[in-house]
XYZ file of C-alpha atoms in Angstrom:
656
model
C 48.274 -41.033 62.926
C 50.557 -40.700 59.948
C 51.962 -44.000 58.846
C 49.359 -46.034 60.646
C 46.318 -43.909 61.333
C 45.173 -46.125 64.193
C 46.030 -44.708 67.571
C 44.813 -41.352 68.667
C 46.374 -38.480 70.508
C 46.240 -37.862 74.229
C 42.561 -37.031 74.143
C 41.533 -40.139 72.232
C 42.841 -43.427 73.662
C 39.877 -45.728 74.411
C 39.366 -47.303 70.991
C 43.110 -47.922 70.736
C 43.007 -49.701 74.045
C 40.073 -51.738 72.816
C 41.984 -52.740 69.706
C 44.966 -53.828 71.752
C 42.714 -56.053 73.842
C 41.258 -57.584 70.681
C 44.742 -58.408 69.402
C 46.394 -59.611 72.584
C 45.280 -61.721 75.508
C 44.629 -59.318 78.377
C 46.910 -59.921 81.319
C 46.775 -58.660 84.846
C 49.114 -55.783 85.327
C 51.059 -55.269 88.444
C 50.402 -51.930 90.145
C 52.762 -49.322 88.799
C 53.221 -45.635 88.441
C 51.993 -45.983 84.877
C 48.485 -46.904 86.022
C 48.341 -43.721 87.999
C 49.508 -41.817 84.961
C 46.458 -43.009 83.035
C 44.162 -41.715 85.726
C 45.873 -38.339 85.750
C 45.438 -38.109 82.018
C 41.715 -38.596 82.340
C 41.911 -41.754 80.257
C 39.533 -44.640 80.716
C 41.093 -46.046 83.866
C 38.931 -49.143 83.600
C 40.621 -50.264 80.377
C 43.597 -52.100 81.963
C 41.241 -54.073 84.177
C 38.373 -54.689 81.781
C 36.836 -58.145 81.938
C 36.145 -59.623 78.500
C 34.917 -63.062 77.515
C 37.318 -64.627 75.043
C 36.382 -67.061 72.310
C 38.380 -70.213 71.704
C 40.842 -68.320 69.516
C 41.567 -65.780 72.208
C 39.541 -62.965 70.673
C 36.893 -61.015 72.511
C 33.271 -61.822 71.714
C 31.427 -58.691 70.533
C 28.412 -59.141 72.798
C 30.579 -58.644 75.866
C 32.417 -55.412 75.143
C 29.506 -53.118 74.326
C 29.088 -51.509 77.715
C 32.809 -51.021 78.268
C 33.191 -49.428 74.855
C 30.312 -47.053 75.552
C 31.801 -46.058 78.878
C 35.138 -45.495 77.163
C 33.565 -43.300 74.507
C 31.723 -41.235 77.111
C 34.841 -40.843 79.264
C 36.690 -39.755 76.176
C 34.070 -37.124 75.405
C 34.433 -35.886 78.955
C 38.166 -35.482 78.341
C 37.438 -33.458 75.198
C 35.159 -31.168 77.175
C 37.797 -30.879 79.906
C 40.363 -29.897 77.277
C 38.189 -26.925 76.364
C 38.187 -25.878 80.015
C 41.989 -26.223 80.100
C 42.290 -23.647 77.338
C 40.121 -21.278 79.354
C 42.193 -21.675 82.542
C 45.366 -20.966 80.590
C 44.045 -17.491 79.820
C 43.980 -16.604 83.507
C 47.358 -18.143 84.309
C 46.226 -21.374 85.970
C 48.270 -24.542 85.384
C 46.684 -26.856 82.823
C 46.186 -30.582 83.307
C 48.904 -31.149 80.678
C 51.352 -29.231 82.814
C 50.320 -31.216 85.854
C 50.701 -34.430 83.850
C 54.194 -33.445 82.697
C 55.227 -32.705 86.257
C 53.923 -36.034 87.527
C 55.291 -38.024 84.614
C 58.767 -36.785 85.353
C 58.495 -38.487 88.745
C 57.315 -41.758 87.204
C 59.141 -44.246 85.034
C 58.244 -46.143 81.922
C 59.424 -49.703 81.445
C 60.966 -51.758 78.718
C 58.564 -53.527 76.336
C 55.633 -51.127 76.562
C 53.849 -50.185 73.327
C 53.164 -46.471 73.185
C 52.299 -43.615 70.906
C 54.496 -40.531 70.877
C 54.496 -37.238 69.090
C 57.513 -36.809 66.854
C 56.505 -33.533 65.287
C 53.670 -31.091 65.862
C 51.267 -33.032 63.614
C 52.944 -36.439 63.437
C 52.598 -39.348 65.845
C 54.212 -42.773 65.712
C 53.944 -46.129 67.428
C 57.045 -47.320 69.278
C 58.291 -49.852 71.826
C 60.248 -48.727 74.886
C 63.847 -50.043 74.841
C 65.780 -48.557 77.788
C 66.211 -45.372 79.838
C 68.190 -42.496 78.366
C 69.489 -40.445 81.211
C 67.309 -39.479 84.162
C 64.087 -38.614 82.295
C 64.241 -39.650 78.662
C 63.756 -43.056 77.091
C 65.119 -44.801 74.043
C 62.351 -46.226 71.834
C 62.187 -48.131 68.547
C 59.391 -46.787 66.353
C 57.258 -48.513 63.728
C 59.822 -47.716 61.033
C 62.636 -49.409 62.976
C 64.244 -46.084 63.902
C 65.693 -45.819 67.421
C 65.469 -42.407 69.033
C 65.323 -40.719 72.407
C 62.034 -39.178 73.519
C 60.986 -37.026 76.424
C 58.078 -38.020 78.676
C 56.149 -34.998 77.359
C 56.173 -36.543 73.875
C 54.233 -39.620 75.002
C 50.590 -39.259 73.956
C 49.314 -42.709 74.887
C 50.487 -46.017 76.328
C 48.572 -49.049 75.045
C 47.179 -50.831 78.106
C 47.333 -54.575 78.643
C 50.613 -55.050 76.751
C 54.071 -55.889 78.176
C 57.332 -57.159 76.663
C 56.258 -56.123 73.169
C 58.670 -56.546 70.259
C 58.940 -53.632 67.869
C 58.954 -56.024 64.891
C 55.328 -56.905 65.726
C 54.072 -53.333 65.304
C 53.190 -53.771 61.625
C 51.224 -56.954 62.400
C 49.453 -55.146 65.212
C 48.484 -52.315 62.844
C 47.327 -54.707 60.101
C 45.075 -56.778 62.356
C 43.725 -53.756 64.176
C 42.667 -52.113 60.902
C 40.382 -55.051 60.190
C 38.509 -54.351 63.401
C 37.634 -50.762 62.515
C 34.087 -51.207 61.220
C 30.913 -49.173 61.805
C 29.225 -52.063 63.610
C 31.583 -51.525 66.541
C 30.320 -47.998 66.972
C 26.728 -49.064 66.317
C 26.607 -50.830 69.677
C 27.970 -47.758 71.422
C 25.558 -45.485 69.563
C 22.558 -47.602 70.573
C 23.668 -47.432 74.165
C 24.169 -43.681 73.969
C 20.722 -43.220 72.433
C 19.031 -45.342 75.067
C 20.727 -43.352 77.796
C 19.734 -40.099 76.039
C 23.323 -38.917 75.927
C 24.100 -36.233 73.382
C 27.103 -36.035 71.082
C 28.218 -32.754 69.544
C 29.485 -32.375 65.990
C 33.059 -32.059 67.285
C 32.711 -35.227 69.305
C 31.289 -37.134 66.356
C 34.251 -35.944 64.292
C 36.619 -37.375 66.909
C 34.780 -40.695 66.790
C 35.175 -40.731 62.998
C 38.877 -40.093 63.429
C 39.139 -43.003 65.849
C 37.612 -45.287 63.238
C 40.113 -44.192 60.612
C 37.456 -42.271 58.664
C 37.670 -38.798 57.178
C 36.169 -36.040 59.288
C 33.737 -34.824 56.607
C 30.001 -34.233 56.645
C 29.354 -36.925 54.032
C 31.336 -39.488 56.053
C 29.351 -38.624 59.171
C 26.041 -38.941 57.336
C 27.015 -42.270 55.788
C 28.065 -43.567 59.192
C 24.766 -42.528 60.757
C 22.948 -44.253 57.889
C 25.055 -47.407 58.296
C 24.228 -47.687 61.983
C 20.531 -47.083 61.364
C 20.260 -43.657 62.983
C 19.237 -42.055 59.669
C 17.116 -43.682 56.943
C 18.868 -44.473 53.671
C 17.458 -41.419 51.880
C 17.620 -38.935 54.754
C 16.768 -35.366 53.761
C 19.390 -33.244 55.506
C 17.607 -30.013 54.568
C 15.092 -30.827 57.296
C 17.953 -30.418 59.753
C 19.772 -27.597 57.956
C 16.691 -25.383 57.994
C 15.509 -26.599 61.406
C 12.236 -27.909 60.000
C 10.183 -29.485 62.757
C 8.515 -32.725 61.696
C 6.828 -33.375 65.033
C 4.630 -31.344 67.365
C 4.977 -30.992 71.113
C 2.407 -32.609 73.385
C 1.213 -29.147 74.393
C 0.499 -28.181 70.763
C -1.218 -31.503 70.035
C -3.385 -31.129 73.134
C -4.408 -27.610 72.096
C -5.368 -28.911 68.640
C -7.472 -31.706 70.106
C -9.278 -29.231 72.364
C -10.164 -27.014 69.394
C -11.644 -29.952 67.520
C -13.695 -30.967 70.562
C -15.093 -27.533 71.500
C -16.276 -24.843 69.094
C -15.471 -21.283 70.135
C -16.282 -19.700 66.784
C -16.630 -15.933 67.202
C -18.328 -15.574 63.808
C -20.992 -18.224 64.228
C -23.907 -15.781 64.476
C -23.112 -13.856 61.298
C -22.574 -16.750 58.913
C -24.664 -17.048 55.781
C -24.999 -20.252 53.839
C -24.316 -21.250 50.296
C -26.270 -24.467 50.819
C -29.935 -25.427 51.008
C -31.639 -25.649 54.362
C -30.331 -22.416 55.900
C -32.566 -19.605 57.086
C -30.057 -16.911 56.176
C -29.181 -15.682 52.703
C -28.734 -18.790 50.528
C -27.551 -19.603 47.043
C -28.199 -22.816 45.158
C -24.704 -23.044 43.712
C -22.226 -25.723 42.863
C -18.956 -25.379 44.726
C -15.835 -26.649 42.934
C -12.613 -27.422 44.809
C -9.822 -28.016 42.277
C -6.312 -29.085 43.250
C -3.620 -31.694 42.632
C -4.705 -35.286 43.094
C -2.821 -35.827 46.354
C -3.581 -32.518 48.051
C -3.881 -32.818 51.823
C -4.859 -29.271 52.747
C -7.771 -27.995 50.653
C -8.184 -24.320 51.349
C -10.068 -22.827 48.408
C -13.137 -23.507 46.252
C -15.067 -21.660 43.536
C -18.639 -20.870 42.520
C -20.085 -18.832 39.650
C -23.362 -17.707 38.107
C -24.476 -15.427 35.293
C -26.581 -12.440 36.300
C -29.696 -11.402 34.337
C -27.778 -8.525 32.720
C -25.197 -10.970 31.360
C -22.409 -10.122 33.794
C -20.614 -12.857 35.747
C -20.680 -13.113 39.514
C -17.964 -15.194 41.156
C -17.275 -16.518 44.632
C -13.841 -17.476 45.874
C -14.343 -19.478 49.074
C -11.297 -19.669 51.325
C -11.002 -21.989 54.317
C -11.211 -20.102 57.599
C -8.707 -21.357 60.213
C -9.089 -18.143 62.219
C -12.518 -19.289 63.399
C -10.549 -21.860 65.444
C -7.097 -20.379 66.012
C -6.711 -17.006 67.727
C -3.753 -14.624 67.300
C -0.967 -15.149 69.874
C -2.347 -18.564 70.882
C -0.034 -21.555 71.186
C -1.182 -22.878 67.804
C -0.656 -19.479 66.195
C 2.867 -19.252 67.622
C 3.635 -22.742 66.348
C 2.336 -21.847 62.879
C 4.466 -18.688 62.822
C 7.532 -20.685 63.865
C 6.983 -23.069 60.946
C 5.979 -20.342 58.486
C 4.555 -22.703 55.890
C 3.612 -26.282 55.216
C 6.498 -28.242 53.714
C 5.684 -30.364 50.684
C 8.393 -32.912 49.867
C 8.338 -35.852 47.453
C 8.517 -38.157 50.458
C 6.204 -36.482 52.969
C 4.150 -33.425 53.889
C 4.791 -31.488 57.090
C 1.758 -29.242 57.670
C 1.908 -25.839 59.327
C -0.841 -26.918 61.722
C -1.145 -30.377 63.345
C -2.354 -32.785 60.690
C -5.750 -33.684 62.160
C -6.609 -30.031 62.764
C -5.450 -28.980 59.280
C -7.067 -31.848 57.374
C -10.323 -32.202 59.312
C -11.056 -29.037 61.271
C -9.849 -26.481 58.728
C -9.790 -28.002 55.234
C -12.704 -27.925 52.821
C -14.196 -31.396 52.418
C -16.577 -32.674 49.777
C -20.202 -32.953 50.900
C -19.513 -31.512 54.372
C -20.399 -28.154 55.865
C -17.198 -26.128 56.049
C -16.415 -22.707 57.485
C -15.030 -20.245 54.966
C -14.462 -16.619 54.092
C -16.271 -16.010 50.795
C -15.096 -13.226 48.490
C -17.850 -12.420 45.980
C -17.024 -10.398 42.864
C -19.166 -9.062 40.042
C -17.167 -8.518 36.865
C -17.748 -5.728 34.372
C -17.969 -6.630 30.707
C -14.244 -5.862 30.248
C -13.171 -8.048 33.180
C -12.626 -5.323 35.757
C -14.188 -5.474 39.214
C -17.640 -3.871 39.308
C -18.339 -4.601 42.969
C -17.291 -7.057 45.667
C -18.088 -8.257 49.181
C -16.245 -10.244 51.856
C -18.391 -12.309 54.212
C -18.176 -15.244 56.591
C -19.836 -18.311 55.139
C -20.657 -21.959 55.466
C -20.185 -23.917 52.253
C -20.712 -27.488 51.160
C -18.192 -28.378 48.404
C -19.961 -30.206 45.578
C -16.916 -31.615 43.801
C -13.297 -32.219 44.734
C -11.623 -32.256 41.304
C -8.056 -32.722 40.119
C -6.792 -30.367 37.441
C -7.011 -33.213 34.957
C -10.636 -33.971 35.896
C -11.632 -30.318 35.690
C -9.961 -29.924 32.288
C -11.781 -32.994 31.009
C -15.128 -31.606 32.210
C -14.404 -28.346 30.419
C -13.674 -30.198 27.181
C -16.881 -32.250 27.519
C -18.877 -28.997 27.772
C -21.667 -30.629 29.786
C -24.814 -28.588 30.295
C -25.087 -29.610 33.939
C -21.609 -28.165 34.562
C -22.453 -24.719 33.178
C -20.984 -23.087 36.303
C -17.565 -24.546 35.486
C -17.764 -23.102 31.979
C -18.682 -19.704 33.434
C -15.618 -19.888 35.703
C -13.432 -20.648 32.680
C -14.961 -17.753 30.743
C -14.353 -15.421 33.678
C -10.737 -16.574 33.940
C -10.054 -15.748 30.277
C -11.766 -12.384 30.694
C -9.695 -11.553 33.745
C -6.420 -12.620 32.144
C -7.093 -10.415 29.113
C -7.982 -7.480 31.357
C -4.728 -7.856 33.331
C -2.665 -8.032 30.139
C -4.329 -4.871 28.775
C -3.586 -2.658 31.788
C -1.280 0.308 31.140
C -0.207 1.509 34.547
C 2.242 3.953 33.033
C -0.675 6.264 32.242
C -1.539 6.233 35.941
C 2.071 7.094 36.800
C 2.040 10.133 34.467
C -0.603 11.787 36.615
C 1.918 12.205 39.405
C 4.935 13.084 37.234
C 6.127 16.455 35.992
C 4.844 17.191 32.485
C 8.346 17.456 31.046
C 9.396 13.978 32.238
C 9.012 11.402 29.502
C 8.037 7.797 30.054
C 10.561 5.109 29.029
C 9.602 3.580 25.657
C 7.448 0.478 25.881
C 8.508 -0.719 29.359
C 7.965 -4.322 30.353
C 4.885 -4.924 32.458
C 2.491 -2.173 31.421
C 0.138 -5.099 31.661
C 0.395 -8.554 33.163
C 3.148 -10.892 32.003
C 2.295 -14.488 31.190
C 4.639 -16.571 33.346
C 3.032 -19.961 32.792
C 5.707 -22.652 32.949
C 6.004 -26.409 32.971
C 6.851 -27.672 36.429
C 7.827 -31.178 37.530
C 6.277 -32.729 40.627
C 7.781 -35.821 42.215
C 6.161 -38.261 44.628
C 7.896 -41.115 46.432
C 5.588 -43.859 47.680
C 8.037 -45.778 49.899
C 10.848 -43.394 50.887
C 12.441 -45.763 53.427
C 13.078 -48.411 50.791
C 16.658 -48.446 49.404
C 15.113 -48.385 45.916
C 11.842 -46.470 46.347
C 9.079 -46.095 43.778
C 9.280 -42.640 42.220
C 6.469 -41.068 40.205
C 7.095 -37.975 38.106
C 4.243 -35.622 37.208
C 4.513 -32.757 34.745
C 2.302 -29.764 35.488
C 1.603 -27.422 32.599
C 0.465 -24.133 34.078
C -1.173 -23.215 30.790
C -3.600 -26.093 31.389
C -7.173 -24.643 31.266
C -8.069 -25.770 34.786
C -4.802 -24.485 36.263
C -5.285 -21.127 34.542
C -8.853 -21.009 35.836
C -7.801 -21.553 39.454
C -4.810 -19.225 39.158
C -6.934 -16.358 37.811
C -9.483 -16.741 40.595
C -6.759 -16.685 43.253
C -5.253 -13.557 41.684
C -8.705 -11.939 41.581
C -9.184 -12.693 45.272
C -5.811 -11.097 46.046
C -6.800 -7.921 44.202
C -10.109 -7.709 46.076
C -8.423 -8.090 49.476
C -5.877 -5.383 48.592
C -8.682 -3.057 47.472
C -10.676 -3.802 50.627
C -7.609 -3.097 52.771
C -6.865 0.149 50.966
C -10.463 1.415 51.243
C -10.600 0.664 54.977
C -7.014 1.569 55.938
C -6.178 -1.981 57.040
C -2.542 -2.968 57.557
C -1.934 -6.063 55.429
C 1.036 -7.858 53.804
C 0.682 -6.113 50.425
C 2.841 -7.725 47.734
C 4.087 -5.931 44.647
C 6.624 -5.818 41.836
C 7.626 -2.421 40.449
C 7.477 -1.919 36.708
C 10.755 -2.561 34.928
C 12.141 0.088 32.578
C 13.631 -2.606 30.344
C 12.027 -2.614 26.912
C 9.829 -5.559 26.078
C 11.716 -5.853 22.792
C 14.747 -6.998 24.774
C 13.092 -10.409 25.062
C 11.332 -10.544 21.709
C 13.945 -12.982 20.378
C 12.803 -15.543 22.983
C 9.903 -17.808 22.040
C 6.721 -17.304 24.001
C 6.368 -19.789 26.807
C 8.685 -21.006 29.581
C 11.879 -19.466 28.145
C 10.462 -15.933 27.968
C 8.634 -16.354 31.289
C 11.867 -17.360 33.005
C 13.642 -14.312 31.564
C 10.904 -11.987 32.788
C 10.858 -13.495 36.263
C 14.614 -13.119 36.602
C 14.433 -9.316 36.426
C 11.194 -8.819 38.390
C 12.116 -8.342 42.041
C 9.201 -8.676 44.456
C 8.716 -6.543 47.547
C 6.236 -6.245 50.374
C 4.864 -3.308 52.341
C 2.244 -3.283 55.084
C 0.356 0.033 55.088
C -0.896 0.612 51.537
C -1.117 -1.470 48.362
C 1.654 -1.216 45.767
C 1.367 -1.985 42.089
C 2.133 -5.570 41.092
C 3.734 -5.276 37.660
C 4.022 -9.001 36.987
C 0.315 -9.574 37.655
C -0.836 -6.286 36.133
C -2.723 -5.259 39.293
C -2.921 -2.034 41.314
C -2.537 -4.090 44.498
C -2.335 -7.674 45.676
C -2.509 -9.652 48.948
C -2.001 -13.407 49.276
C -5.152 -14.643 50.991
C -6.157 -18.036 49.594
C -3.869 -20.436 51.511
C -4.227 -19.659 55.246
C -3.860 -23.323 56.284
C -0.431 -23.686 54.717
C 1.048 -20.158 54.510
C 1.383 -18.060 57.646
C 1.447 -14.751 55.727
C -1.998 -15.596 54.331
C -3.143 -16.375 57.865
C -1.977 -12.916 58.998
C -4.154 -11.344 56.292
C -7.122 -13.392 57.549
C -6.582 -12.213 61.123
C -6.650 -8.574 60.008
C -9.650 -8.850 57.675
C -11.725 -10.953 60.066
C -11.107 -8.536 62.948
C -12.246 -5.612 60.786
C -15.428 -7.461 59.729
C -16.246 -8.096 63.390
C -15.667 -4.424 64.204
C -12.702 -5.180 66.476
C -9.278 -3.594 66.704
C -6.749 -5.063 64.322
C -4.570 -7.655 66.106
C -1.338 -6.511 64.425
C 0.176 -3.163 63.498
C 2.035 -2.632 60.231
C 5.338 -2.875 62.104
C 4.368 -6.155 63.745
C 3.295 -7.597 60.396
C 6.634 -6.639 58.889
C 8.574 -8.260 61.713
C 6.641 -11.518 61.566
C 6.872 -11.661 57.779
C 10.651 -11.354 57.942
C 10.744 -14.353 60.260
C 8.710 -16.679 58.080
C 10.058 -15.838 54.604
C 12.428 -18.468 53.277
C 13.528 -19.232 49.729
C 15.234 -22.461 48.686
C 16.072 -23.539 45.152
C 18.478 -25.448 42.964
C 19.996 -24.304 39.688
C 22.175 -26.286 37.305
C 24.287 -25.249 34.313
C 24.843 -27.468 31.288
C 27.225 -27.019 28.342
C 25.287 -27.353 25.082
C 26.358 -28.103 21.549
C 27.341 -25.399 19.114
C 24.616 -23.791 17.078
C 22.033 -23.715 19.856
C 20.302 -20.384 20.336
C 18.705 -18.789 23.348
C 15.157 -20.072 23.581
C 15.832 -23.391 21.812
C 14.346 -26.408 23.535
C 16.949 -28.848 24.852
C 16.795 -32.296 26.352
C 19.191 -32.919 29.218
C 19.968 -35.857 31.432
C 21.317 -35.914 34.975
C 24.881 -37.226 35.114
C 25.487 -36.792 38.796
C 23.377 -35.796 41.780
C 24.599 -35.294 45.339
C 21.787 -33.368 47.021
C 23.498 -33.402 50.427
C 26.402 -31.496 48.885
C 24.195 -29.284 46.650
C 25.708 -30.856 43.521
C 23.639 -31.399 40.360
C 25.435 -32.152 37.080
C 23.447 -32.266 33.831
C 24.403 -32.640 30.175
C 22.692 -32.332 26.835
C 21.264 -35.568 25.456
């Protein structure tokens, strides 16, 4: 309400009535036409007759008004819903409740001394005290500004219950004392009651409640209120709600996960071969390295290597095999598709599969026998693929290493860790091979002889996009001042490059396997850019140039045949190494595993495309900072964060 901002319009009276009862001693009212008017309006008819326990100063004790306030709020919400129905009836010519109210009010009479709210203009309401009748229908009132005017019954939006013989000079005192009672703790009691009764409140209804409390109807105000009353934690992540990220699993999904862990229905059990001692099938005495960040929950890949007698390197990329437990179209598969990916936040991890199933049944664990799909590759002397195989396997991971641990082992150059050195050698060989590829020569075979190639296009070979990425972990996110740890990951780190190259190699093998056997898969690619590499020569090698390259390299995906991946310098690529945490990788596993078993593929190319569209989601934050004069593109800058409002997507940074 302009001028006071306390009382609400015809749809919103209960809190005003509550305030009036806090300020004045409630008195019994004699039956009158006015009481009936409240019922016709749909207002909380119980307000005039509420029973409150008063303290020795005549004020209501908080513990006694909770239930009545809740009932008032709920009745009010019912009025709001009814108002929506009124608008609908108006479209078909039916009389609205407002029209019925106006007709009835004309037959009733107000009385001198009542405190009411009336609408002076379309968007302006005022408090006033009834003075005397003005003709047959109208009334003279004295408003909060001391102005006497005549109003029609239709202008009355609310009559404050429990008040008689009120003096207009007391309006300002009424407003002042009532404002002190508008605090979130009042609504907290109502909210607790609503939650216990499992009553829902829409966004519109919450906005009306904010208005009743004299608060702005903004998203930030609503969030702060919900934090104040304990509904949200202090550092609530609203993106979980914006993107409909499910943090819990249904009982049906949890039960299905428990059943899978209790009973093995592995279709591939008879054709496994082992990479551990003690198996009767084909066996290799190999060390198996699983390398990841130090707090990884879902471990879905590991590596092995050996040098063949002819000097060539043979590699194994072992990938966890969730498809030996989860079947396409099952309840767990549908749940994984709905989630699309595991969500890794500084405060928590929300896995794509139920946690126990993902961490115990599917993940690779040190010293334990684990089901996997093993991609073996023999490299030629130049780093190209000489031959490969894809087989079901059982592995026993020897080491679970962090990137830091693996890098340290590489620097120590221990004889007993020769396999790790071979993996590092293979990674360097592969990276050089990818950088040396000139796919433009392949393109010329299909072009007319008189069409010239663009000069020196970007991406005739792989592009080094190694960057420095921050990683943040919060140990106690519910604490008002949580402990925050910042990690800096340098992707040019030897161990990170090693793992990255092996994952890329696996993706090339799967794409080649799919192409040779006509398997529909989610093939990823990036067409070559016709922008000259010299366009970025002024940028220093490293993150600045990598960022510039990435900005112009648009990725795409097809599902029938491989496409060239310009950024990686590969003829084809399929993401395959993270089936526990990426649903698109899981789809590739379903297709490959079905082919190995000699079964029909579970999904057509069209079905793969449809499901991929559902699960793809990209979220990011960018910030712009004004820098000092004289700085050039590619110069390294230090910036500090001036302001951060993540709920409003605001990040302000400046140069140090």
